[in-house]
Amino acid sequence: MARVLIVEDDPVMQKMYRRVFEFEGFEVVQAFDGKVGVEQTKVAAPDMILLDIMMPVISGLQALDMIKADPMTERIPVMVFTNLASKQDAESVLSKGAVACVHKSQVNPKQVVQMVRDELSRRGVMVPEMGMGVTTKS
Amino acid sequence: MQDTAASFDQLQGLDSQLQQLILRSYIGRADKVVVVMDTSFSIKLINDFGCQLLGKQREQVEGRAWLREFLPKEYREEVREDYERLLRTGSQEPARNEFAIRVGDGVSGVHAWQHFLVKDDAGKAQALLSVGEDVTEQKAVQTMLQRRNAILEALSMASDLFLTATPDVWEHNVIEVLRALGEARGSERVYACKNRKTKDGRQATFLKYEWKVTGESKVFKGEETQFKVLEEVGLGRWAKKLAANEMICESVAQMPEEESAWNMTDDTQSVVVIPVFVGEEWWGYMTFEDWQPDRACPPSELEALKAVALTFGQAIRRKRIEEELRLEKESVEEKVQERTQELQQAQEELKEAMVRQLEGKARLTASIHSVSLGFVVTGLSREVLLFNHAVNELLGASEEGWTWEILKSRFEGTVDLDSMYDECLREVKEIVVNEVTLGDKYLRLNLTPIKLVEGDGRVIGVVVLVTDISEQKRLEKARDEFFAVASHELRTPLTAIRGNASMMLDYYGENMQGTEMKDMVQDVYDSSVRLIDIVNEYLDASRFEMNKYDTKNDVFDILILIREVMQQLRATAQERKLEWVLEVEEGRELWVQADRQKTEQVLVNLLGNALKYTETGGVYVKVEDGQEMGKVLIYDTGRGISEEERPLLFEKFRQVGDRVYTQDHTKGTGMGLYITRLMTEAMGGKVYLGKSEKGKGSEFVVELRKG
């Protein structure tokens, strides 16, 4: 099963993204700051990382650098999602090796899942079918 | 004659016989006319000389009436009276007079006569004795001497008058000379003519000074008397002689008739014309007109007149020199005066300028001391000329005042003032360094070249301005923090609302199908989306207004960007079942100079709007190539924009009225077009409504500088 690591300090956001990915049949690993995020990247070996920028301890940008600097983790695709939505930020994360930069307030959670699904499909990772497990939950 | 008188006196005491004898012998000799008459004036005796003079025999004379027959009429009465007086008074004193006697048909020369009374021993008058001596020659010599004397006097007077003539009495003195000469010579009119040349170089003259015996005298001013060409008034001969410094001394009768035609009195019998030379220059001539016949003009007199003419010439020369000197003096005086005036004026101006400068300096000093900017003026060799108090406050007080070295040392390690200074002078432009930290202060440094505004505009130094921007920096920091917080803190919960609402719809929509609940969740979702848009746009606009955005100057093909943006929004267009067309032929390029990202945002905004407000039909994009600007035209078949909406279309909050009172509570914040305009203008472009018709569609135009 495809595993995503969500690195996000805000518990409500964390919960929302965990929920949508679980709805869509993903396995979710959570980290509430950048430092834990980097550690979890090594421990959990996720297929994909969703990385917030503004976080305590170490920021998403620093975390990204560390992930990309570590040969063990450098190949894991990172999708940066943030609310500090300047274009410069987006460019800088893309140059650091992120696959995408998503403005959290501009997309619905389901669209984020779709983006992850698309990215993983391109990489040949087995991804769950759309809409899996939604109705069963209710 | 004294001898005669004396001899007769000696006769007085002799008896009559003897007297008779002596008398006879006496009158026999002598070159005098001696006539003895009885008391009734009949001639008793006449001597031989008398007979010869009368041209008669003694017999034809003696016994005849002396007065009646031998004296011209005009003398008779006078002589008779003399005789009668002698007889009456018995005076021993002889009576004297002068007269001529009749000689044949004519008259003799003038004789000087003495008449004696001859008495007998008893003292009774017996006879009258008249002795006459011809004094014609004497008289002539005398007259001549007198004239000469007069002329010499006139000459000396003329010299005096000429010598003492100052410009104001010159004319008067000339006339006085003419009068003196005229009177001395007995001339009736004396005048001076002055020469001039005509334009074609002919010798002309005009009457300048004139005196007449009748007392009239006149000085003719240039305008009063017309000049005449000498040849034309018959004076060609005169001109030739006079120019050769020769005099003319002729009687009118001998002259050719034409010579008396101009400027000669009718009665004139003879003239003396003397040339007047001033140095080598023939100035003119003096003419003496004699109206009486036979006025002699002996050489000595001519010499005298010539001398007068010479003096006259010299006087004119002196007058000219004096005139020149006077003019020169005047001109020098004028120049001196002018120069003095200039100097005074210059002095005044200098004084004023100095006062102004002092005032200006005072004002400048006062104002530079009152500003909170640090202000240091330096000369070209970095010497500090002036600094204000604020420098001490900003950079810390310097006890030894401020020198360039001290100033420089304050920025050691942060800013290289020397190289800034050099660049400032080299480039002649202001050098600015923002955000220099000095202790806990943020400073801004401006180095500005001091150029002479007047004159050659050369640079004479550098002004260093130190601005404390700490407060500004604190504010900026606070603002940045606010933006960060606002964007993060607001957007995070909003994102949670939006995300969760969308998930409720996505995953529980079917469960809620047909319920009020689904509608309510939909509203929550829509509202959250709108709220996020509003927050985003507000933040964008605020950042723009505070120039937080840098504008880049990219050069790019806008058609590529248009295609990208249209691609991004294609899904939305398809969703709304709208045509989505780029009406540009394949392969066309349109290069512009702008910030590519902002241009993208502008296009997104405009195309997004077009999509938002169009229900049916489509959205179309065209480009046009202008002279300096590239144009992008976006038109749609949407609802269009009413006349009333247009003026505020690109203004902030323009939708307020619409939103509150009329329609469409769900779309936009009203900031979109405002931000679009701010961004476009920041790139040196413009955005405007091309055309629009309510209910039919709108066309928006973006113009960007061509690349």
XYZ file of N, CA, C and O in Angstrom, chain A residues 4-94:
364
model
N 2.154 7.614 2.624
C 2.541 9.021 2.559
C 2.902 9.512 3.953
O 2.279 9.112 4.943
N 3.946 10.363 3.961
C 4.331 11.007 5.217
C 3.842 12.447 5.159
O 4.146 13.197 4.222
N 3.019 12.809 6.146
C 2.515 14.186 6.199
C 3.267 14.925 7.303
O 3.193 14.558 8.472
N 4.047 15.924 6.899
C 4.811 16.727 7.872
C 4.092 18.073 7.985
O 4.119 18.889 7.060
N 3.404 18.249 9.109
C 2.538 19.440 9.266
C 2.346 19.665 10.744
O 2.006 18.745 11.487
N 2.615 20.926 11.190
C 2.563 21.185 12.626
C 1.156 21.459 13.135
O 0.858 21.250 14.293
N 0.272 21.916 12.252
C -1.075 22.274 12.701
C -1.921 20.998 12.826
O -2.133 20.286 11.827
N -2.403 20.707 14.049
C -3.119 19.440 14.252
C -4.387 19.308 13.414
O -4.698 18.227 12.915
N -5.097 20.421 13.212
C -6.339 20.355 12.423
C -6.021 19.992 10.979
O -6.674 19.148 10.351
N -4.971 20.655 10.448
C -4.575 20.358 9.077
C -4.072 18.915 8.977
O -4.376 18.172 8.030
N -3.266 18.585 9.970
C -2.722 17.233 9.999
C -3.858 16.191 9.954
O -3.840 15.260 9.148
N -4.854 16.474 10.785
C -5.991 15.548 10.856
C -6.725 15.485 9.524
O -7.081 14.413 9.025
N -6.948 16.645 8.925
C -7.693 16.716 7.666
C -6.981 15.930 6.560
O -7.606 15.138 5.846
N -5.659 16.118 6.442
C -4.943 15.441 5.371
C -4.817 13.938 5.663
O -4.916 13.103 4.766
N -4.633 13.628 6.965
C -4.589 12.197 7.299
C -5.890 11.525 6.865
O -5.910 10.502 6.178
N -6.972 12.265 7.200
C -8.287 11.693 6.919
C -8.492 11.473 5.430
O -8.900 10.380 4.989
N -8.190 12.480 4.604
C -8.474 12.359 3.171
C -7.619 11.252 2.537
O -8.085 10.516 1.665
N -6.358 11.166 2.998
C -5.511 10.115 2.418
C -5.993 8.720 2.841
O -5.948 7.782 2.060
N -6.441 8.641 4.096
C -6.978 7.354 4.535
C -8.257 7.008 3.772
O -8.476 5.881 3.367
N -9.110 8.028 3.569
C -10.312 7.821 2.766
C -9.949 7.238 1.417
O -10.663 6.412 0.855
N -8.825 7.717 0.902
C -8.451 7.318 -0.441
C -7.586 6.060 -0.444
O -6.999 5.702 -1.471
N -7.451 5.447 0.734
C -6.786 4.152 0.777
C -5.284 4.218 0.944
O -4.580 3.246 0.661
N -4.753 5.352 1.363
C -3.313 5.449 1.599
C -3.001 5.120 3.047
O -3.854 5.277 3.916
N -1.754 4.695 3.230
C -1.279 4.552 4.592
C -0.609 5.876 4.953
O 0.187 6.391 4.173
N -0.956 6.403 6.137
C -0.465 7.738 6.492
C 0.476 7.653 7.686
O 0.173 7.010 8.692
N 1.653 8.334 7.519
C 2.567 8.499 8.648
C 2.598 10.002 8.943
O 2.648 10.817 8.021
N 2.534 10.355 10.221
C 2.448 11.779 10.560
C 3.703 12.276 11.269
O 4.313 11.533 12.043
N 4.060 13.506 11.013
C 5.144 14.158 11.758
C 4.705 15.590 12.008
O 4.167 16.249 11.111
N 4.927 16.103 13.257
C 4.392 17.420 13.617
C 5.444 18.541 13.629
O 5.143 19.674 13.960
N 6.651 18.172 13.274
C 7.628 19.243 13.017
C 8.658 18.747 12.010
O 8.688 17.555 11.656
N 9.516 19.620 11.587
C 10.471 19.281 10.536
C 11.467 18.220 10.952
O 11.833 17.341 10.159
N 11.894 18.316 12.204
C 12.907 17.381 12.674
C 12.373 15.943 12.656
O 12.989 15.033 12.104
N 11.180 15.801 13.229
C 10.527 14.477 13.238
C 10.281 14.021 11.809
O 10.436 12.839 11.462
N 9.895 14.997 10.973
C 9.640 14.686 9.573
C 10.845 14.031 8.919
O 10.727 13.021 8.218
N 12.035 14.601 9.167
C 13.260 14.067 8.575
C 13.531 12.652 9.114
O 13.869 11.737 8.353
N 13.329 12.527 10.427
C 13.534 11.214 11.043
C 12.587 10.175 10.471
O 12.990 9.065 10.075
N 11.310 10.542 10.382
C 10.291 9.611 9.884
C 10.574 9.210 8.425
O 10.233 8.114 8.001
N 11.159 10.167 7.682
C 11.485 9.854 6.288
C 12.402 8.627 6.229
O 12.239 7.738 5.390
N 13.358 8.605 7.176
C 14.295 7.483 7.194
C 13.643 6.222 7.762
O 13.783 5.121 7.215
N 12.868 6.425 8.824
C 12.281 5.272 9.535
C 11.160 4.618 8.739
O 11.125 3.404 8.522
N 10.220 5.484 8.263
C 8.993 4.937 7.674
C 9.131 4.628 6.190
O 8.274 3.962 5.605
N 10.177 5.186 5.568
C 10.379 5.008 4.129
C 9.110 5.218 3.328
O 8.590 4.291 2.686
N 8.565 6.452 3.373
C 7.295 6.714 2.656
C 7.504 6.747 1.148
O 8.633 6.962 0.676
N 6.408 6.524 0.396
C 6.461 6.643 -1.066
C 6.445 8.132 -1.478
O 6.923 8.497 -2.558
N 5.881 8.905 -0.587
C 5.739 10.332 -0.931
C 5.674 11.127 0.363
O 5.162 10.656 1.379
N 6.229 12.345 0.310
C 6.198 13.198 1.502
C 5.425 14.483 1.188
O 5.655 15.116 0.149
N 4.493 14.828 2.055
C 3.841 16.139 1.984
C 4.476 16.996 3.069
O 4.453 16.631 4.249
N 5.060 18.109 2.683
C 5.887 18.876 3.618
C 5.402 20.322 3.735
O 5.334 21.067 2.761
N 5.043 20.689 4.935
C 4.664 22.094 5.212
C 5.943 22.906 5.341
O 7.031 22.355 5.559
N 5.856 24.230 5.195
C 7.063 25.056 5.306
C 7.232 25.630 6.706
O 8.267 25.460 7.342
N 6.221 26.382 7.151
C 6.363 27.037 8.450
C 6.076 26.056 9.574
O 4.923 25.699 9.827
N 7.153 25.654 10.205
C 7.013 24.667 11.275
C 8.042 24.951 12.354
O 9.093 25.539 12.070
N 7.760 24.517 13.585
C 8.745 24.699 14.643
C 9.923 23.714 14.513
O 9.878 22.821 13.662
N 10.907 23.921 15.367
C 12.152 23.142 15.436
C 13.008 23.323 14.179
O 13.990 24.047 14.178
N 12.640 22.631 13.108
C 13.285 23.015 11.846
C 12.194 23.199 10.799
O 11.167 22.500 10.805
N 12.410 24.154 9.912
C 11.376 24.510 8.937
C 11.339 23.482 7.823
O 12.244 22.635 7.686
N 10.285 23.544 7.037
C 10.125 22.643 5.906
C 11.269 22.755 4.913
O 11.723 21.763 4.344
N 11.787 23.991 4.721
C 12.863 24.174 3.758
C 14.134 23.465 4.209
O 14.809 22.810 3.414
N 14.404 23.626 5.484
C 15.580 22.932 6.020
C 15.404 21.410 5.918
O 16.324 20.691 5.543
N 14.191 20.971 6.281
C 13.889 19.538 6.221
C 14.082 19.022 4.803
O 14.688 17.964 4.569
N 13.600 19.816 3.848
C 13.731 19.425 2.436
C 15.201 19.250 2.070
O 15.594 18.275 1.417
N 16.018 20.251 2.497
C 17.447 20.156 2.214
C 18.046 18.869 2.782
O 18.836 18.189 2.121
N 17.666 18.572 4.021
C 18.228 17.386 4.671
C 17.796 16.101 3.969
O 18.592 15.188 3.751
N 16.492 16.054 3.603
C 15.993 14.862 2.914
C 16.730 14.662 1.593
O 17.157 13.560 1.239
N 16.906 15.790 0.895
C 17.538 15.692 -0.425
C 19.047 15.461 -0.316
O 19.692 15.032 -1.271
N 19.592 15.819 0.870
C 21.035 15.632 1.041
C 21.397 14.204 1.452
O 22.549 13.782 1.355
N 20.398 13.494 1.917
C 20.630 12.121 2.400
C 20.391 11.127 1.268
O 19.277 11.036 0.736
N 21.408 10.402 0.873
C 21.251 9.476 -0.254
C 20.152 8.433 -0.022
O 19.491 8.010 -0.970
N 19.898 8.150 1.248
C 18.847 7.183 1.565
C 17.467 7.698 1.206
O 16.571 6.939 0.861
N 17.321 8.990 1.346
C 15.969 9.552 1.197
C 15.824 10.441 -0.015
O 14.744 10.899 -0.340
N 16.917 10.729 -0.675
C 16.867 11.781 -1.717
C 15.914 11.455 -2.856
O 15.406 12.341 -3.533
N 15.638 10.179 -3.072
C 14.794 9.807 -4.205
C 13.314 9.874 -3.885
O 12.484 9.714 -4.776
N 12.982 10.035 -2.615
C 11.550 10.091 -2.255
C 10.975 11.436 -2.718
O 11.510 12.500 -2.396
N 9.883 11.397 -3.540
C 9.299 12.663 -3.998
C 8.694 13.452 -2.832
O 8.041 12.867 -1.970
N 8.987 14.748 -2.877
C 8.460 15.632 -1.828
C 7.523 16.642 -2.468
O 7.876 17.314 -3.445
N 6.293 16.710 -1.941
C 5.380 17.770 -2.382
C 5.290 18.787 -1.251
O 4.906 18.441 -0.143
N 5.725 20.009 -1.572
C 5.684 21.054 -0.546
C 4.303 21.680 -0.578
O 3.783 22.011 -1.637
N 3.690 21.742 0.568
C 2.456 22.528 0.592
C 2.524 23.556 1.708
O 3.003 23.318 2.793
N 2.053 24.721 1.358
C 2.313 25.874 2.229
C 1.203 26.897 2.087
O 0.386 26.844 1.180
N 1.213 27.818 3.005
C 0.348 29.002 2.835
C 1.164 30.273 2.627
O 0.633 31.352 2.494
N 2.481 30.123 2.648
C 3.348 31.270 2.324
C 3.507 31.269 0.812
O 4.528 30.860 0.275
N 2.452 31.755 0.151
C 2.352 31.416 -1.253
C 3.028 32.386 -2.206
O 2.422 32.807 -3.169
N 4.243 32.730 -1.946
C 4.828 33.564 -2.986
C 5.485 32.684 -4.031
O 5.886 31.558 -3.763
N 5.572 33.245 -5.204
C 6.113 32.468 -6.325
C 7.583 32.131 -6.097
O 8.068 31.086 -6.492
N 8.263 33.103 -5.432
C 9.677 32.857 -5.152
C 9.851 31.604 -4.294
O 10.751 30.803 -4.526
N 8.953 31.508 -3.307
C 9.012 30.322 -2.443
C 8.865 29.066 -3.285
O 9.622 28.105 -3.147
N 7.869 29.101 -4.173
C 7.602 27.932 -5.006
C 8.826 27.571 -5.827
O 9.257 26.416 -5.881
N 9.423 28.625 -6.435
C 10.598 28.368 -7.260
C 11.738 27.771 -6.445
O 12.421 26.852 -6.873
N 11.910 28.355 -5.245
C 13.049 27.884 -4.455
C 12.867 26.420 -4.024
O 13.819 25.656 -4.037
N 11.625 26.032 -3.686
C 11.458 24.623 -3.285
C 11.605 23.687 -4.484
O 12.159 22.595 -4.368
N 11.134 24.148 -5.631
C 11.294 23.299 -6.817
C 12.780 23.119 -7.135
O 13.216 22.039 -7.495
